GROMACS .gro file of C-alpha atoms in nm:
model
  282
    1MET     CA    1   0.418  -1.066  -3.198
    2THR     CA    2   0.404  -0.970  -2.835
    3LEU     CA    3   0.155  -1.031  -2.559
    4HIS     CA    4   0.190  -0.801  -2.261
    5GLY     CA    5   0.074  -0.934  -1.926
    6VAL     CA    6  -0.022  -0.617  -1.741
    7GLY     CA    7  -0.069  -0.600  -1.364
    8LEU     CA    8  -0.349  -0.356  -1.284
    9GLY     CA    9  -0.271  -0.326  -0.913
   10PRO     CA   10  -0.515  -0.385  -0.626
   11GLY     CA   11  -0.827  -0.237  -0.786
   12GLU     CA   12  -0.831   0.141  -0.809
   13ALA     CA   13  -0.768   0.264  -1.161
   14ASP     CA   14  -0.508   0.525  -1.060
   15LEU     CA   15  -0.286   0.257  -0.906
   16VAL     CA   16  -0.197   0.118  -1.248
   17THR     CA   17   0.170   0.188  -1.318
   18VAL     CA   18   0.274   0.444  -1.577
   19ARG     CA   19   0.417   0.167  -1.798
   20GLY     CA   20   0.103  -0.040  -1.763
   21LYS     CA   21  -0.113   0.255  -1.862
   22ARG     CA   22   0.105   0.319  -2.167
   23ILE     CA   23   0.074  -0.043  -2.282
   24LEU     CA   24  -0.302  -0.043  -2.234
   25GLU     CA   25  -0.343   0.276  -2.434
   26SER     CA   26  -0.133   0.140  -2.722
   27ALA     CA   27  -0.274  -0.215  -2.736
   28ALA     CA   28  -0.505  -0.306  -3.022
   29VAL     CA   29  -0.698  -0.535  -2.791
   30VAL     CA   30  -0.690  -0.581  -2.413
   31TYR     CA   31  -0.812  -0.917  -2.288
   32SER     CA   32  -0.966  -0.944  -1.944
   33PRO     CA   33  -1.039  -1.265  -1.753
   34GLY     CA   34  -1.306  -1.122  -1.524
   35ARG     CA   35  -1.548  -0.846  -1.431
   36LEU     CA   36  -1.327  -0.664  -1.178
   37SER     CA   37  -1.017  -0.649  -1.395
   38ARG     CA   38  -1.236  -0.538  -1.685
   39SER     CA   39  -1.381  -0.252  -1.480
   40VAL     CA   40  -1.030  -0.123  -1.406
   41ALA     CA   41  -0.909  -0.164  -1.764
   42THR     CA   42  -1.203   0.032  -1.905
   43GLU     CA   43  -1.083   0.336  -1.710
   44HIS     CA   44  -0.786   0.339  -1.950
   45VAL     CA   45  -0.919   0.163  -2.261
   46PRO     CA   46  -1.238   0.213  -2.465
   47LYS     CA   47  -1.480  -0.075  -2.420
   48ALA     CA   48  -1.460  -0.142  -2.794
   49ARG     CA   49  -1.098  -0.258  -2.746
   50ILE     CA   50  -1.169  -0.494  -2.457
   51GLY     CA   51  -1.160  -0.861  -2.549
   52ASN     CA   52  -1.355  -1.090  -2.319
   53LEU     CA   53  -1.251  -1.443  -2.236
   54ASP     CA   54  -1.478  -1.697  -2.071
   55PHE     CA   55  -1.349  -1.930  -1.804
   56PRO     CA   56  -1.560  -2.197  -1.632
   57MET     CA   57  -1.613  -2.176  -1.257
   58THR     CA   58  -1.477  -2.520  -1.187
   59ARG     CA   59  -1.185  -2.703  -1.026
   60ASP     CA   60  -1.188  -2.971  -1.295
   61GLU     CA   61  -0.836  -2.955  -1.435
   62ASP     CA   62  -0.924  -3.100  -1.777
   63GLU     CA   63  -1.199  -2.845  -1.827
   64LEU     CA   64  -0.968  -2.563  -1.718
   65ARG     CA   65  -0.696  -2.678  -1.957
   66ARG     CA   66  -0.946  -2.676  -2.242
   67ALA     CA   67  -1.055  -2.324  -2.150
   68TRP     CA   68  -0.700  -2.191  -2.139
   69LYS     CA   69  -0.613  -2.361  -2.468
   70LYS     CA   70  -0.916  -2.196  -2.627
   71ALA     CA   71  -0.809  -1.858  -2.483
   72ALA     CA   72  -0.457  -1.904  -2.623
   73GLU     CA   73  -0.602  -1.986  -2.965
   74GLU     CA   74  -0.799  -1.663  -2.953
   75ILE     CA   75  -0.506  -1.447  -2.841
   76ALA     CA   76  -0.217  -1.590  -3.044
   77PRO     CA   77  -0.327  -1.479  -3.394
   78ARG     CA   78  -0.387  -1.125  -3.271
   79ALA     CA   79  -0.051  -1.119  -3.091
   80HIS     CA   80   0.121  -1.220  -3.417
   81GLU     CA   81  -0.011  -0.909  -3.591
   82GLU     CA   82  -0.033  -0.634  -3.328
   83THR     CA   83   0.023  -0.532  -2.968
   84VAL     CA   84  -0.204  -0.728  -2.737
   85ALA     CA   85  -0.244  -0.712  -2.360
   86PHE     CA   86  -0.389  -0.945  -2.098
   87VAL     CA   87  -0.477  -0.774  -1.771
   88THR     CA   88  -0.497  -0.911  -1.422
   89LEU     CA   89  -0.552  -0.758  -1.082
   90GLY     CA   90  -0.242  -0.725  -0.865
   91ASP     CA   91   0.079  -0.853  -1.025
   92PRO     CA   92   0.078  -1.105  -1.314
   93ASN     CA   93   0.319  -1.337  -1.130
   94VAL     CA   94   0.165  -1.330  -0.781
   95TYR     CA   95  -0.142  -1.553  -0.727
   96SER     CA   96  -0.260  -1.464  -1.076
   97THR     CA   97  -0.438  -1.635  -1.364
   98PHE     CA   98  -0.177  -1.505  -1.606
   99GLY     CA   99   0.058  -1.796  -1.535
  100HIS     CA  100  -0.193  -2.036  -1.695
  101LEU     CA  101  -0.203  -1.829  -2.013
  102ARG     CA  102   0.177  -1.793  -2.026
  103ARG     CA  103   0.230  -2.168  -1.994
  104THR     CA  104  -0.038  -2.248  -2.253
  105LEU     CA  105   0.101  -2.005  -2.508
  106SER     CA  106   0.454  -2.132  -2.452
  107ALA     CA  107   0.336  -2.488  -2.516
  108PHE     CA  108   0.115  -2.433  -2.823
  109HIS     CA  109   0.219  -2.093  -2.962
  110PRO     CA  110   0.589  -2.055  -2.882
  111ALA     CA  111   0.638  -1.784  -3.148
  112VAL     CA  112   0.442  -1.537  -2.936
  113ASP     CA  113   0.675  -1.323  -2.727
  114ILE     CA  114   0.553  -1.252  -2.375
  115GLU     CA  115   0.645  -0.947  -2.172
  116ILE     CA  116   0.524  -0.882  -1.819
  117VAL     CA  117   0.446  -0.541  -1.676
  118PRO     CA  118   0.450  -0.570  -1.296
  119GLY     CA  119   0.167  -0.426  -1.093
  120VAL     CA  120   0.119  -0.324  -0.732
  121SER     CA  121   0.071  -0.658  -0.560
  122ALA     CA  122  -0.207  -0.719  -0.310
  123VAL     CA  123   0.071  -0.797  -0.059
  124THR     CA  124   0.216  -0.447  -0.056
  125ALA     CA  125  -0.122  -0.278  -0.105
  126PHE     CA  126  -0.263  -0.474   0.188
  127THR     CA  127   0.014  -0.398   0.434
  128THR     CA  128   0.006  -0.030   0.335
  129ALA     CA  129  -0.372  -0.005   0.377
  130LEU     CA  130  -0.349  -0.160   0.724
  131GLY     CA  131  -0.047   0.047   0.829
  132ILE     CA  132   0.162  -0.267   0.880
  133GLU     CA  133   0.537  -0.228   0.842
  134ILE     CA  134   0.746  -0.528   0.746
  135ALA     CA  135   1.075  -0.401   0.884
  136SER     CA  136   1.417  -0.476   0.743
  137GLY     CA  137   1.529  -0.816   0.862
  138ALA     CA  138   1.178  -0.944   0.928
  139ASP     CA  139   1.065  -1.270   0.771
  140ILE     CA  140   0.720  -1.299   0.612
  141ALA     CA  141   0.545  -1.582   0.430
  142LEU     CA  142   0.263  -1.580   0.175
  143HIS     CA  143  -0.004  -1.849   0.192
  144GLU     CA  144  -0.343  -1.920   0.047
  145ALA     CA  145  -0.613  -1.976   0.309
  146ALA     CA  146  -0.926  -2.068   0.119
  147ARG     CA  147  -1.208  -2.275   0.271
  148GLY     CA  148  -1.097  -2.230   0.632
  149ALA     CA  149  -0.732  -2.322   0.588
  150ALA     CA  150  -0.499  -2.186   0.855
  151PRO     CA  151  -0.131  -2.239   0.775
  152THR     CA  152   0.102  -2.195   1.071
  153GLY     CA  153   0.473  -2.184   1.143
  154PRO     CA  154   0.620  -1.850   1.023
  155ASP     CA  155   0.625  -1.553   1.260
  156ARG     CA  156   0.444  -1.332   1.009
  157MET     CA  157   0.211  -1.430   0.727
  158VAL     CA  158   0.001  -1.262   0.463
  159LEU     CA  159  -0.289  -1.489   0.373
  160PHE     CA  160  -0.475  -1.469   0.042
  161LYS     CA  161  -0.831  -1.579  -0.038
  162VAL     CA  162  -0.950  -1.610   0.322
  163THR     CA  163  -1.298  -1.728   0.230
  164ASP     CA  164  -1.396  -1.875   0.570
  165VAL     CA  165  -1.271  -1.613   0.814
  166PRO     CA  166  -1.424  -1.757   1.136
  167ALA     CA  167  -1.269  -2.101   1.082
  168THR     CA  168  -0.929  -1.961   0.983
  169HIS     CA  169  -0.935  -1.716   1.274
  170GLU     CA  170  -1.013  -1.981   1.534
  171SER     CA  171  -0.723  -2.200   1.424
  172LEU     CA  172  -0.473  -1.914   1.403
  173VAL     CA  173  -0.563  -1.778   1.747
  174ALA     CA  174  -0.521  -2.125   1.895
  175ALA     CA  175  -0.178  -2.140   1.730
  176GLY     CA  176  -0.072  -1.813   1.897
  177TYR     CA  177  -0.131  -1.551   1.629
  178ASP     CA  178  -0.288  -1.207   1.631
  179ILE     CA  179  -0.476  -1.143   1.306
  180VAL     CA  180  -0.616  -0.844   1.121
  181TYR     CA  181  -0.827  -0.868   0.807
  182GLY     CA  182  -0.880  -0.651   0.503
  183ARG     CA  183  -1.156  -0.702   0.248
  184ARG     CA  184  -1.175  -0.536  -0.095
  185LEU     CA  185  -0.902  -0.286  -0.013
  186TYR     CA  186  -0.845  -0.030  -0.289
  187MET     CA  187  -1.148  -0.162  -0.472
  188GLU     CA  188  -1.436   0.052  -0.590
  189GLN     CA  189  -1.663  -0.252  -0.614
  190GLY     CA  190  -1.807  -0.375  -0.286
  191GLU     CA  191  -1.755  -0.265   0.072
  192THR     CA  192  -1.404  -0.210   0.207
  193ILE     CA  193  -1.362  -0.357   0.556
  194VAL     CA  194  -1.063  -0.359   0.792
  195THR     CA  195  -1.119  -0.546   1.117
  196ASP     CA  196  -0.982  -0.795   1.367
  197ASP     CA  197  -1.333  -0.926   1.437
  198PRO     CA  198  -1.399  -1.247   1.241
  199ALA     CA  199  -1.774  -1.214   1.294
  200ALA     CA  200  -1.775  -0.900   1.078
  201LEU     CA  201  -1.650  -1.113   0.785
  202ALA     CA  202  -1.860  -1.423   0.833
  203ASP     CA  203  -1.988  -1.407   0.476
  204ARG     CA  204  -1.748  -1.546   0.218
  205ASP     CA  205  -1.558  -1.315  -0.014
  206TYR     CA  206  -1.268  -1.417  -0.237
  207TYR     CA  207  -1.105  -1.073  -0.197
  208THR     CA  208  -1.033  -1.107   0.175
  209LEU     CA  209  -0.675  -1.107   0.303
  210ALA     CA  210  -0.527  -1.145   0.649
  211TYR     CA  211  -0.208  -1.050   0.827
  212ALA     CA  212  -0.113  -1.292   1.104
  213GLU     CA  213   0.170  -1.227   1.348
  214LYS     CA  214   0.281  -1.440   1.638
  215ARG     CA  215   0.222  -1.284   1.975
  216ASP     CA  216   0.509  -1.138   2.176
  217LEU     CA  217   0.762  -1.108   1.895
  218ASP     CA  218   1.060  -0.933   2.050
  219VAL     CA  219   1.249  -0.806   1.745
  220GLU     CA  220   1.221  -0.430   1.687
  221PRO     CA  221   1.381  -0.194   1.435
  222ALA     CA  222   1.660   0.020   1.577
  223THR     CA  223   1.451   0.337   1.542
  224ALA     CA  224   1.156   0.194   1.736
  225THR     CA  225   1.307   0.352   2.048
  226PHE     CA  226   1.227   0.696   1.910
  227GLU     CA  227   0.857   0.619   1.940
  228THR     CA  228   0.894   0.583   2.318
  229ALA     CA  229   1.091   0.906   2.369
  230THR     CA  230   1.007   1.086   2.695
  231THR     CA  231   1.068   1.433   2.829
  232GLU     CA  232   1.256   1.458   3.158
  233PRO     CA  233   1.355   1.768   3.359
  234THR     CA  234   1.724   1.847   3.398
  235SER     CA  235   1.893   1.984   3.710
  236ASP     CA  236   1.841   2.340   3.584
  237GLY     CA  237   1.468   2.285   3.542
  238LYS     CA  238   1.471   2.271   3.162
  239ALA     CA  239   1.309   1.986   2.978
  240THR     CA  240   1.522   1.757   2.767
  241LYS     CA  241   1.436   1.467   2.541
  242THR     CA  242   1.562   1.120   2.623
  243ASP     CA  243   1.511   0.809   2.416
  244GLY     CA  244   1.380   0.611   2.708
  245GLY     CA  245   1.399   0.306   2.486
  246SER     CA  246   1.536  -0.035   2.545
  247THR     CA  247   1.597  -0.349   2.352
  248SER     CA  248   1.334  -0.613   2.389
  249LYS     CA  249   1.570  -0.842   2.577
  250GLY     CA  250   1.668  -0.758   2.931
  251ASN     CA  251   1.555  -0.393   2.917
  252ARG     CA  252   1.908  -0.283   2.833
  253GLU     CA  253   1.961   0.070   2.710
  254LEU     CA  254   1.989   0.075   2.332
  255THR     CA  255   2.336   0.194   2.241
  256ASP     CA  256   2.585   0.128   1.963
  257GLU     CA  257   2.751  -0.121   2.194
  258THR     CA  258   2.430  -0.324   2.245
  259PRO     CA  259   2.226  -0.300   1.925
  260SER     CA  260   1.904  -0.493   1.882
  261GLU     CA  261   1.911  -0.794   1.650
  262VAL     CA  262   1.741  -0.599   1.371
  263ALA     CA  263   1.988  -0.312   1.424
  264ARG     CA  264   2.270  -0.560   1.367
  265ILE     CA  265   2.103  -0.678   1.047
  266GLU     CA  266   2.049  -0.323   0.925
  267ARG     CA  267   2.410  -0.230   0.994
  268ALA     CA  268   2.535  -0.545   0.820
  269GLU     CA  269   2.322  -0.460   0.518
  270GLY     CA  270   2.474  -0.112   0.518
  271GLU     CA  271   2.824  -0.254   0.517
  272LEU     CA  272   2.739  -0.487   0.229
  273CYS     CA  273   2.620  -0.180   0.034
  274GLY     CA  274   2.950  -0.004   0.099
  275ASP     CA  275   2.846   0.216   0.391
  276GLU     CA  276   3.101   0.293   0.658
  277VAL     CA  277   2.967   0.175   0.992
  278SER     CA  278   3.157   0.245   1.311
  279GLY     CA  279   3.110   0.150   1.673
  280VAL     CA  280   2.929  -0.175   1.603
  281SER     CA  281   2.951  -0.450   1.857
  282ARG     CA  282   2.932  -0.795   1.703
   0.00000   0.00000   0.00000
């Protein structure tokens, strides 16, 4: 009497978690809401065990409620008798269709137990693919940016469903952001594109994300100074490494007495975890 909501990750079959793979292999039937999730699931499950569900391409809420109620009526009897899974790209609780199914089952079939198997979210997959580090202490917001929307305010944002890249880009640049885009990252279907040129993504694609960061942010991790290390000669002619780094404010030398703001945060986190931290200026 259990339905497992299984996150498949960003699109490549080998990014499914070990637990997710185990559930898929043991499930009597694996339901898929769309073509892309089905193509990933069939790498782990025979096609004969894939259950297809039809959902209308509409924003009409009454029609969508009817479709999800019909899907719940299909799934619930099977879940009463055997292990059943419902798969979704990314994570079941992050911008996912699974929430609709969970709410519908809870309302009309409360005897069905629901367990969620997390998947690699598009957020973490996206930042990894673009080489973007969200350092300790940094704030980041998630927003949907369909049909040219361009939310502003936070210093850093990951935007989902950027379906009108030129319009979103124009508004974000005017608001003081630098933006980089990724389309169909970790997906075997379609062309993978990483670019900061909105013209390269003028055609609409639901699987386009963006990372937007305000220009001239001056908060750096404590170890960022290592990336600017220089080699200087000593009085005896031998080369020696110096950090050559500075905090972003006032070009002060980075020392334990004058840590950057993020260094303070990292040290405070260490103390909260029980680490002994000495020489910290507060």
